[in-house]
Coordinates of C-alpha atoms and ligand atoms in Angstrom, one line a residue:
Chain A
M17 CA 88.3 112.5 85.1
S18 CA 91.8 113.2 83.8
D19 CA 92.7 116.4 85.7
M20 CA 93.8 115.1 89.0
R21 CA 93.8 118.6 90.5
Q22 CA 90.0 118.4 90.4
L23 CA 90.0 115.5 92.9
Y24 CA 93.2 116.2 94.8
Q25 CA 92.4 119.8 95.6
E26 CA 94.4 121.7 98.1
V27 CA 91.7 121.3 100.8
I28 CA 91.8 117.5 100.4
L29 CA 95.6 117.4 100.5
D30 CA 95.6 119.7 103.5
H31 CA 93.2 117.5 105.5
N32 CA 95.2 114.5 104.5
R33 CA 98.4 116.1 105.8
K34 CA 96.8 117.5 108.9
P35 CA 93.6 115.6 109.8
R36 CA 91.3 117.5 112.1
N37 CA 89.7 115.9 115.1
W38 CA 92.4 113.2 115.1
G39 CA 92.4 110.8 118.0
A40 CA 89.8 109.1 120.3
I41 CA 87.2 110.5 122.6
A42 CA 87.9 109.0 126.0
D43 CA 84.3 108.8 127.3
A44 CA 82.6 108.2 124.0
N45 CA 79.1 106.9 124.1
R46 CA 79.1 106.0 120.4
H47 CA 81.8 104.4 118.4
A48 CA 82.3 102.3 115.2
E49 CA 85.1 100.9 113.0
G50 CA 85.1 101.1 109.3
H51 CA 87.3 98.9 107.2
N52 CA 88.0 98.4 103.5
P53 CA 90.1 95.2 103.6
L54 CA 90.9 95.4 99.9
C55 CA 92.6 98.8 100.0
G56 CA 93.5 98.8 103.6
D57 CA 91.5 101.8 104.6
H58 CA 90.7 101.5 108.3
I59 CA 89.2 104.1 110.6
K60 CA 87.9 104.2 114.2
L61 CA 85.3 106.8 115.0
S62 CA 84.3 107.8 118.5
M63 CA 81.6 110.3 119.5
N64 CA 79.6 111.7 122.3
V65 CA 76.0 112.3 121.5
L66 CA 74.3 114.5 124.2
N67 CA 70.7 115.6 124.0
D68 CA 70.5 114.2 120.5
K69 CA 73.5 116.4 119.3
I70 CA 77.0 115.3 118.3
D71 CA 78.8 117.0 121.1
A72 CA 82.3 115.6 120.4
I73 CA 83.7 113.5 117.6
A74 CA 87.2 112.1 116.7
F75 CA 88.7 109.6 114.3
E76 CA 92.0 107.7 113.9
G77 CA 93.3 105.0 111.6
H78 CA 95.0 104.8 108.3
G79 CA 94.0 105.0 104.7
C80 CA 94.4 106.8 101.4
A81 CA 94.2 110.6 101.1
I82 CA 90.6 110.5 99.9
C83 CA 89.6 108.4 103.0
K84 CA 91.6 110.5 105.5
A85 CA 90.5 113.8 104.1
S86 CA 86.9 112.7 103.9
S87 CA 87.0 111.5 107.5
S88 CA 88.6 114.8 108.7
M89 CA 86.2 117.0 106.8
M90 CA 83.2 114.9 107.9
T91 CA 84.1 115.2 111.6
S92 CA 84.3 119.0 111.2
A93 CA 81.1 119.1 109.3
V94 CA 78.9 117.1 111.7
K95 CA 80.2 118.4 115.0
G96 CA 77.3 120.2 116.7
K97 CA 74.7 118.8 114.4
T98 CA 71.7 116.8 115.5
V99 CA 71.6 113.1 114.8
R100 CA 68.9 113.7 112.3
E101 CA 70.9 116.4 110.5
A102 CA 74.0 114.2 110.4
E103 CA 72.0 111.3 109.0
M104 CA 70.7 113.6 106.3
M105 CA 74.3 114.6 105.4
V106 CA 75.2 110.9 105.2
E107 CA 72.4 110.5 102.7
E108 CA 73.4 113.6 100.7
F109 CA 77.1 112.7 100.6
R110 CA 76.3 109.2 99.4
G111 CA 74.1 110.7 96.8
M112 CA 76.7 113.1 95.6
T113 CA 79.5 110.5 95.3
T114 CA 77.4 107.8 93.6
G115 CA 76.0 110.3 91.2
T116 CA 72.3 110.4 92.3
L117 CA 72.5 113.9 93.7
N118 CA 74.0 116.8 91.8
P119 CA 75.0 119.2 94.5
E120 CA 75.0 122.1 92.0
T121 CA 71.4 121.7 91.1
R122 CA 69.7 120.3 94.2
E123 CA 69.5 121.9 97.6
N124 CA 71.8 120.2 100.1
H125 CA 73.8 120.7 103.3
L126 CA 77.1 119.6 102.0
G127 CA 78.9 123.0 101.8
R128 CA 82.7 122.4 101.6
L129 CA 82.2 118.7 101.3
K130 CA 81.4 119.3 97.6
V131 CA 85.1 119.0 96.9
F132 CA 84.5 115.2 96.9
A133 CA 82.0 115.4 94.0
G134 CA 84.7 114.3 91.6
V135 CA 85.0 110.8 93.0
K136 CA 81.8 109.8 91.3
D137 CA 83.9 109.5 88.1
L138 CA 86.2 107.0 89.8
P139 CA 84.2 104.0 90.8
S140 CA 87.1 102.3 92.5
R141 CA 87.6 105.2 94.8
V142 CA 84.0 106.0 95.8
K143 CA 84.2 103.6 98.7
C144 CA 87.2 105.4 100.1
A145 CA 85.3 108.7 100.3
I146 CA 82.2 107.1 101.7
L147 CA 83.8 104.9 104.3
P148 CA 83.8 107.5 107.1
W149 CA 80.2 108.4 106.4
H150 CA 79.2 104.7 106.5
T151 CA 81.1 104.4 109.8
L152 CA 79.3 107.5 111.1
H153 CA 75.9 106.0 110.2
A154 CA 77.0 102.7 111.9
A155 CA 78.1 104.6 115.1
L156 CA 74.8 106.5 115.2
T157 CA 72.8 103.3 114.8
S158 CA 75.2 101.3 117.0
V159 CA 76.6 98.8 114.5
V160 CA 80.1 98.4 115.6
S161 CA 82.1 97.3 112.5
V162 CA 81.4 98.1 108.9
S163 CA 83.0 97.7 105.5
T164 CA 82.3 99.3 102.2
E165 CA 84.4 96.9 100.3
G166 CA 83.2 96.0 96.8
E167 CA 80.2 98.1 96.9
A168 CA 79.8 101.3 94.9
D169 CA 76.8 102.2 97.0
P170 CA 77.7 100.7 100.4
I171 CA 74.8 101.7 102.5
P172 CA 72.0 99.1 101.9
G173 CA 68.5 100.5 101.8
S174 CA 68.0 104.2 101.9
E175 CA 65.8 104.8 105.0
I176 CA 68.8 106.1 106.8
G177 CA 67.2 109.2 108.3
G178 CA 64.4 107.3 109.8
Q179 CA 66.3 105.2 112.3
Chain B
M30 CA 115.3 97.8 71.5
S31 CA 114.8 94.4 70.0
I32 CA 113.9 90.9 71.1
A33 CA 115.2 87.8 69.3
G34 CA 116.2 90.0 66.4
K35 CA 112.7 91.4 66.1
N36 CA 112.2 95.2 66.5
I37 CA 110.1 96.0 69.6
D38 CA 107.7 98.1 67.5
S39 CA 106.9 95.0 65.4
I40 CA 106.2 93.1 68.6
R41 CA 104.0 95.8 70.0
A42 CA 102.1 95.9 66.7
D43 CA 101.0 92.4 67.5
F44 CA 99.0 93.7 70.5
P45 CA 96.1 95.9 69.3
I46 CA 95.2 97.0 72.8
L47 CA 98.6 98.8 73.2
N48 CA 97.3 101.4 70.8
L49 CA 94.6 102.4 73.2
Q50 CA 94.3 106.0 74.6
V51 CA 93.4 106.2 78.3
S52 CA 92.4 109.5 79.8
G53 CA 93.6 111.0 76.4
K54 CA 97.1 109.5 76.8
P55 CA 98.6 106.5 75.2
L56 CA 98.1 103.4 77.4
V57 CA 101.1 102.4 79.4
Y58 CA 100.2 98.9 80.6
L59 CA 102.3 97.9 83.6
D60 CA 99.9 95.4 85.2
N61 CA 101.0 92.3 83.5
A62 CA 101.4 90.2 86.6
A63 CA 97.6 90.5 87.1
S64 CA 96.8 89.8 83.5
S65 CA 98.7 90.1 80.3
Q66 CA 97.5 91.3 76.9
M67 CA 96.6 89.2 73.9
P68 CA 98.3 89.3 70.5
Q69 CA 96.4 89.4 67.2
Q70 CA 97.4 85.9 66.5
V71 CA 95.5 84.6 69.5
I72 CA 92.5 86.9 68.8
D73 CA 92.4 85.5 65.2
R74 CA 92.6 82.0 66.5
I75 CA 89.6 82.6 68.7
V76 CA 87.6 84.1 65.8
R77 CA 88.5 81.2 63.5
Y78 CA 87.5 78.6 66.1
Q79 CA 84.1 80.3 66.7
K80 CA 83.5 80.8 63.0
A81 CA 84.5 77.5 61.6
E82 CA 85.4 74.9 64.2
H83 CA 83.1 75.1 67.2
S84 CA 81.3 72.1 68.6
N85 CA 81.3 70.1 71.7
I86 CA 84.2 67.7 72.0
H87 CA 84.6 64.0 72.8
R88 CA 80.9 63.4 72.1
A89 CA 79.9 63.1 68.5
V90 CA 81.0 61.6 65.2
H91 CA 80.2 64.6 63.1
Y92 CA 82.8 66.8 61.4
L93 CA 82.8 69.7 63.7
S94 CA 83.0 67.6 66.9
E95 CA 86.0 65.7 65.5
L96 CA 87.7 68.9 64.5
A97 CA 87.2 70.6 67.8
T98 CA 88.3 67.5 69.7
R99 CA 91.5 67.3 67.6
E100 CA 92.3 71.0 68.1
F101 CA 91.6 70.7 71.9
E102 CA 93.8 67.7 72.3
E103 CA 96.5 69.3 70.2
A104 CA 96.5 72.2 72.6
R105 CA 97.1 69.7 75.4
V106 CA 100.1 68.5 73.5
K107 CA 101.4 72.0 73.1
V108 CA 101.1 72.5 76.9
Q109 CA 102.9 69.2 77.4
H110 CA 105.8 70.4 75.3
F111 CA 105.7 73.9 76.9
L112 CA 106.2 72.3 80.3
K113 CA 108.4 69.5 79.0
A114 CA 106.1 67.0 80.6
K115 CA 106.6 63.3 79.9
E116 CA 103.1 62.6 78.7
S117 CA 100.1 64.7 77.5
R118 CA 97.7 62.8 79.9
E119 CA 99.6 64.6 82.7
I120 CA 98.1 67.9 81.5
I121 CA 94.7 68.8 83.0
F122 CA 92.8 71.8 81.7
T123 CA 91.3 73.9 84.5
R124 CA 89.8 77.4 84.8
G125 CA 93.1 78.7 86.1
T126 CA 95.7 78.4 88.7
T127 CA 93.1 78.7 91.5
E128 CA 91.1 75.8 90.3
A129 CA 94.2 73.7 89.6
I130 CA 95.3 74.2 93.3
N131 CA 91.8 73.4 94.5
L132 CA 91.8 70.3 92.4
V133 CA 95.0 69.1 94.1
M134 CA 93.6 70.0 97.5
H135 CA 90.4 68.0 96.9
G136 CA 91.8 65.2 94.8
Y137 CA 95.1 64.6 96.7
G138 CA 94.8 66.4 100.0
R139 CA 91.5 65.0 101.2
S140 CA 92.7 61.5 100.6
F141 CA 96.3 61.7 101.8
I142 CA 96.4 64.4 104.4
G143 CA 94.9 63.7 107.8
K144 CA 94.6 64.8 111.4
G145 CA 97.8 66.2 112.8
D146 CA 99.6 66.1 109.5
E147 CA 101.5 69.2 108.4
I148 CA 101.4 71.2 105.2
I149 CA 104.2 73.6 104.4
L150 CA 103.5 76.8 102.6
S151 CA 105.8 79.9 102.1
G152 CA 105.2 83.4 103.4
L153 CA 105.2 84.6 99.8
E154 CA 102.1 82.7 98.7
H155 CA 99.1 84.2 96.8
H156 CA 95.8 83.6 98.6
A157 CA 95.1 81.0 95.9
N158 CA 97.8 78.8 97.5
I159 CA 96.9 79.5 101.1
V160 CA 93.1 79.4 101.4
P161 CA 92.5 75.9 99.9
W162 CA 95.1 74.5 102.3
Q163 CA 93.6 76.2 105.2
M164 CA 90.2 74.8 104.3
L165 CA 91.7 71.4 104.2
A166 CA 93.5 71.9 107.5
E167 CA 90.3 72.9 109.1
E168 CA 88.4 70.0 107.7
K169 CA 91.0 67.4 108.6
G170 CA 92.6 68.9 111.7
A171 CA 95.9 69.3 109.8
V172 CA 98.5 72.0 110.6
I173 CA 99.9 74.7 108.3
R174 CA 103.6 75.6 108.7
V175 CA 105.0 78.7 107.0
I176 CA 108.5 79.2 105.5
P177 CA 109.7 82.7 106.6
M178 CA 111.6 85.2 104.5
N179 CA 114.3 87.8 105.0
D180 CA 114.0 91.6 104.4
Q181 CA 114.8 91.2 100.7
G182 CA 111.8 88.9 100.3
E183 CA 113.9 85.7 99.9
L184 CA 112.8 82.5 101.6
L185 CA 115.1 81.3 104.4
I186 CA 116.3 77.9 103.3
A187 CA 117.7 76.7 106.7
E188 CA 114.3 77.5 108.3
F189 CA 112.6 75.8 105.5
E190 CA 114.5 72.6 106.0
A191 CA 114.0 72.8 109.7
L192 CA 110.2 72.7 109.2
F193 CA 110.2 69.1 108.0
N194 CA 109.4 66.3 110.4
E195 CA 107.6 62.9 110.2
K196 CA 104.2 64.6 110.1
T197 CA 105.0 66.7 107.0
K198 CA 102.8 65.5 104.2
F199 CA 102.8 68.3 101.5
L200 CA 104.7 71.3 100.3
A201 CA 102.8 74.0 98.3
L202 CA 105.1 76.7 97.1
T203 CA 105.1 79.6 94.6
H204 CA 107.7 79.5 91.9
V205 CA 107.7 83.3 91.5
S206 CA 106.1 85.7 94.0
N207 CA 103.4 87.9 92.4
A208 CA 103.7 90.6 95.1
L209 CA 107.5 90.9 95.2
G210 CA 108.9 89.1 92.1
T211 CA 111.1 86.8 94.1
I212 CA 112.1 83.7 92.1
N213 CA 112.4 80.8 94.6
P214 CA 115.1 78.1 94.3
V215 CA 112.3 75.6 93.6
K216 CA 114.4 72.9 92.1
E217 CA 116.6 72.6 95.3
M218 CA 113.5 72.9 97.5
V219 CA 111.7 70.2 95.6
A220 CA 114.8 67.9 95.9
F221 CA 114.9 68.5 99.7
A222 CA 111.2 67.8 100.1
H223 CA 111.5 64.6 98.1
S224 CA 114.5 63.5 100.3
K225 CA 111.9 63.6 103.1
G226 CA 109.3 61.8 101.0
V227 CA 107.1 64.9 100.7
P228 CA 105.3 65.7 97.4
V229 CA 105.4 69.3 96.1
L230 CA 102.9 71.5 94.2
L231 CA 104.5 74.6 92.5
D232 CA 102.3 77.6 91.8
G233 CA 103.7 78.7 88.4
A234 CA 101.2 81.5 87.7
Q235 CA 103.9 84.1 87.7
A236 CA 106.7 81.9 86.3
A237 CA 105.2 80.2 83.3
P238 CA 104.7 83.5 81.3
H239 CA 108.3 84.7 81.9
Q240 CA 110.8 81.8 81.7
A241 CA 111.2 78.3 80.2
I242 CA 109.7 75.6 82.5
D243 CA 110.8 72.0 82.6
V244 CA 108.7 70.1 85.1
Q245 CA 110.8 66.9 84.7
D246 CA 114.0 68.8 85.5
L247 CA 112.2 70.6 88.5
D248 CA 110.8 67.1 89.4
C249 CA 107.8 68.8 91.0
D250 CA 104.7 66.6 91.5
F251 CA 102.2 69.3 90.5
Y252 CA 102.6 72.5 88.5
A253 CA 99.8 75.1 88.1
F254 CA 99.4 78.1 85.9
S255 CA 96.9 80.4 84.2
G256 CA 96.4 81.2 80.5
H257 CA 95.5 84.9 81.0
K258 CA 98.8 85.8 82.4
M259 CA 100.7 84.5 79.3
C260 CA 98.9 86.2 76.4
G261 CA 96.0 83.7 76.4
P262 CA 92.4 84.2 77.4
T263 CA 90.8 84.1 80.8
G264 CA 88.9 80.9 81.9
I265 CA 91.7 78.5 81.1
G266 CA 94.6 77.2 83.2
V267 CA 96.6 74.1 83.6
L268 CA 97.4 71.5 86.2
Y269 CA 100.4 69.3 85.5
G270 CA 100.6 66.3 87.7
K271 CA 102.8 63.2 87.6
A272 CA 100.7 60.4 86.1
Q273 CA 101.2 58.0 89.0
L274 CA 99.9 60.6 91.4
L275 CA 97.0 61.7 89.3
E276 CA 96.0 58.1 88.9
K277 CA 95.6 57.5 92.6
M278 CA 93.8 60.7 93.2
Q279 CA 90.0 61.2 93.7
P280 CA 88.1 63.2 91.0
F281 CA 87.5 66.8 91.9
M282 CA 84.1 67.2 90.2
G283 CA 81.6 64.7 89.0
G284 CA 79.8 64.8 85.7
G285 CA 80.0 64.0 82.0
D286 CA 83.3 63.1 80.3
M287 CA 84.9 62.0 83.6
I288 CA 83.2 58.6 83.7
L289 CA 83.5 55.3 82.0
S290 CA 80.1 54.0 82.9
V291 CA 77.3 55.1 85.2
T292 CA 74.6 53.1 86.8
F293 CA 72.7 54.1 89.9
E294 CA 74.7 51.4 91.8
K295 CA 78.1 52.3 90.7
T296 CA 80.1 54.7 88.6
S297 CA 83.6 54.0 87.3
Y298 CA 85.8 56.9 86.5
N299 CA 87.5 57.6 83.3
V300 CA 91.3 57.5 82.9
I301 CA 93.4 60.7 83.3
P302 CA 93.2 63.4 82.2
A303 CA 89.5 62.9 81.5
K304 CA 88.9 61.9 85.1
F305 CA 89.6 65.5 86.2
E306 CA 87.7 67.3 83.3
A307 CA 84.1 66.9 84.2
G308 CA 81.6 68.6 81.9
T309 CA 82.2 70.7 78.8
P310 CA 85.6 72.3 79.2
P311 CA 86.5 75.8 77.9
I312 CA 87.3 74.5 74.4
M313 CA 88.0 77.8 72.7
A314 CA 90.1 79.1 75.5
A315 CA 92.2 75.9 75.6
I316 CA 92.9 76.1 71.8
A317 CA 93.7 79.8 72.2
L318 CA 96.1 79.0 75.0
G319 CA 97.8 76.6 72.6
T320 CA 98.2 79.5 70.1
A321 CA 99.5 81.8 72.9
I322 CA 102.2 79.2 73.6
D323 CA 103.1 79.1 69.9
Y324 CA 103.4 82.9 70.0
L325 CA 105.6 82.9 73.1
N326 CA 107.7 80.1 71.6
G327 CA 108.0 82.1 68.4
I328 CA 109.8 84.8 70.5
G329 CA 111.5 82.3 72.7
L330 CA 111.0 82.1 76.5
D331 CA 114.7 82.6 77.1
N332 CA 114.6 85.8 75.0
I333 CA 111.5 86.9 76.9
A334 CA 113.2 86.3 80.2
A335 CA 116.3 88.3 79.1
C336 CA 114.3 91.2 77.8
E337 CA 112.2 91.4 80.9
H338 CA 115.3 91.2 83.1
E339 CA 116.6 94.3 81.3
L340 CA 113.4 96.1 81.8
L341 CA 113.4 95.2 85.5
A342 CA 117.0 96.3 85.9
Y343 CA 116.2 99.7 84.2
A344 CA 113.1 100.3 86.2
T345 CA 114.8 99.3 89.5
K346 CA 117.6 101.8 88.7
R347 CA 115.3 104.6 87.8
V348 CA 112.7 104.2 90.5
S349 CA 115.2 103.6 93.3
A350 CA 117.0 106.8 92.4
I351 CA 113.9 108.8 93.3
P352 CA 114.2 110.2 96.8
G353 CA 111.3 109.1 99.0
V354 CA 110.6 105.9 97.1
R355 CA 111.2 102.5 98.7
I356 CA 111.3 99.3 96.6
I357 CA 109.7 96.4 98.5
G358 CA 111.2 93.1 97.4
T359 CA 114.9 93.2 96.5
A360 CA 115.7 89.5 96.1
A361 CA 118.8 88.7 94.1
K362 CA 116.7 86.6 91.7
K363 CA 113.6 88.5 90.6
A364 CA 111.0 88.4 87.9
A365 CA 109.9 91.7 86.3
V366 CA 107.8 92.9 89.3
L367 CA 108.5 96.2 91.0
S368 CA 106.6 96.8 94.2
F369 CA 107.1 100.2 95.8
E370 CA 106.0 102.7 98.3
I371 CA 106.1 106.5 98.1
D372 CA 106.7 108.2 101.5
G373 CA 103.5 109.8 102.8
V374 CA 101.3 108.7 99.9
H375 CA 98.9 105.8 100.0
P376 CA 99.3 103.4 97.0
H377 CA 95.7 103.9 96.0
D378 CA 96.3 107.6 95.5
V379 CA 99.4 106.7 93.4
G380 CA 97.3 104.4 91.2
T381 CA 94.6 106.9 90.7
I382 CA 97.0 109.7 89.7
L383 CA 99.1 107.5 87.4
N384 CA 95.8 106.4 85.8
A385 CA 95.1 110.0 84.8
D386 CA 98.2 109.8 82.7
G387 CA 97.2 106.5 81.1
I388 CA 99.6 104.4 83.3
A389 CA 98.0 101.2 84.5
I390 CA 99.7 99.7 87.7
R391 CA 98.2 97.6 90.4
T392 CA 97.7 98.9 93.9
G393 CA 96.6 97.0 96.9
H394 CA 97.7 93.8 98.7
H395 CA 98.0 91.8 95.5
C396 CA 96.1 88.9 97.1
A397 CA 99.1 88.3 99.3
Q398 CA 98.2 89.9 102.6
P399 CA 100.8 87.8 104.6
V400 CA 103.5 89.5 102.4
M401 CA 102.1 92.9 103.2
Q402 CA 102.1 92.0 107.0
R403 CA 105.7 90.9 106.8
F404 CA 106.7 94.2 105.4
H405 CA 104.4 96.2 107.7
V406 CA 102.5 97.9 104.8
P407 CA 98.8 97.9 104.2
A408 CA 99.4 97.8 100.4
T409 CA 102.0 98.6 97.8
A410 CA 102.0 100.0 94.3
R411 CA 103.2 97.4 91.8
A412 CA 104.4 97.8 88.2
S413 CA 104.9 94.5 86.4
F414 CA 106.5 94.3 83.0
A415 CA 106.1 92.1 79.9
F416 CA 108.4 91.8 76.9
Y417 CA 106.2 94.3 75.0
N418 CA 107.0 97.1 77.5
T419 CA 109.7 99.6 76.7
E420 CA 112.1 101.8 78.6
E421 CA 110.1 104.9 77.4
E422 CA 107.1 103.5 79.3
I423 CA 109.3 103.1 82.4
D424 CA 110.4 106.7 82.0
K425 CA 106.7 107.7 82.0
L426 CA 106.2 105.7 85.2
V427 CA 109.1 107.6 86.8
E428 CA 107.6 111.0 85.6
G429 CA 104.3 109.9 87.0
I430 CA 105.8 109.1 90.4
R431 CA 107.5 112.5 90.5
K432 CA 104.2 114.1 89.7
V433 CA 102.5 112.3 92.6
Q434 CA 105.3 113.4 94.9
E435 CA 104.9 117.0 93.7
M436 CA 101.2 116.9 94.3
F437 CA 101.6 115.6 97.8
S438 CA 104.6 117.7 98.8
Ligands
PLP507 C1 101.2 83.6 92.2 C2 99.8 83.5 91.8 N1 99.1 82.4 92.1 C3 97.8 82.2 91.8 C4 97.1 83.2 91.1 C5 95.7 83.0 90.8 O1 95.5 82.9 89.4 P1 94.0 82.8 88.8 O2 93.3 84.0 89.4 O3 94.3 83.0 87.3 O4 93.4 81.5 89.2 C6 97.8 84.4 90.8 C7 97.1 85.5 90.1 O5 97.1 86.6 90.5 C8 99.2 84.5 91.1 O6 99.9 85.6 90.8

């Protein structure tokens, strides 16, 4: 990818500048930390899951624009979704950024998140975009600390929706 | 621009990779501190070796084995002269700086450093000169002490001297910092350590490619460097050690070539350097390193140092003039490394955007996380220059930085 405007679209730059759902949920019943030690991306995700629905979600931390925007847009996208729906989006987002799901030709629930499709051409940046999703998966399945370092496809196995 | 009377274009013509197009733009390679590029002369030497000289060494009486052995040992002599070592048996071929340091940790450290002993490192070290010593400290119950630095990235010499006491058993110190470019006053520091009876290992990975080294003048006990950072191939590096120290050290790995005789009751070790070169070494890479040394000598290490100093001065002037950019590492004595931060932009985004214009820099913690912690940054962007870089390339870097700022404004 040589046109950087394709990746660094205005939506991404905007979410980087003004991340939505920034902070921590005080009485969270789910939380997880995601860390890419090599590039220094580090996010803390907290949520309240009530009646199987993500009732509240927030994140904080530091990282590159791709990681921050991805976290911000993810929190907006999964708020109000059921655990099952959120896990399906984890799967779809991972598919899109690792090149196994073409969001233009296959049905999906990614909507605005499709702005991240371009990272699949930048193997060294895929992990930045996926980190919040990996962290979300960890929070939903109660693994407290995760890392996507060094892995193009950081979520081992693919039976994510089943857990 | 010219170096040693040679036009820069003719020097660049020696490096085929510099003609590459990346993302449809001419490659601007500014990641030389991670690994430098290889001139045609070294590439040709590799091809010639593989086509007409290859065999295992030290093992057979046939033509090829004798030829390969002679070339391999000649490469050792070239390294000896390159470092101005007293004897060629003080030169041990390793896989790189990392293996050289690990060799000293195992061969010297495990015999001569014990419980409660202290090892001094500096805050500027690459992980390769931290982790092996931590492993040793953990195994032996030894203690690591760290030389602090100031906000310019210069080691604090009074604090350094104050770290020494009767328990101090070793000093492992980088000659030049890969993260900040600081050139440490190693000769004075070695002299001080010796006045306390403490031996010194210098990590020369970033120094050997860029300035003339004289291990006898420095008087260090060990000196380590890597071939791939000085126009040679990967998989080859060097440990220099004073003969009397190498002789009393334990071997690092056991195997063929490092023994005199083996029975199941007892094995007696070979003399140095063979004692430390178990198994078939990277023969081709060692010979190619010899050719890389010839190439650098052809230009002259002093000329290389002067040229890179000019590039650094130009880059520092241009980059520091950009509002919103902070240079990290501003030591008075610096090698051609420029670490910087752009306000409000993470280094990884900088690297990705520059890459789209064909500009290769390194972003991250540069395997020197303690340096990042000292400057309270998770990572930096780092441009590092070699004698084949030009001011026009630095202009492109500056343009690229402005483009990043525009995009993120
Ligand atoms: C100062 C320093 N020490 C050690 C190393 C490790 O060298 P190698 O990976 O070639 O063993 C490097 C390479 O980045 C370095 O810059």
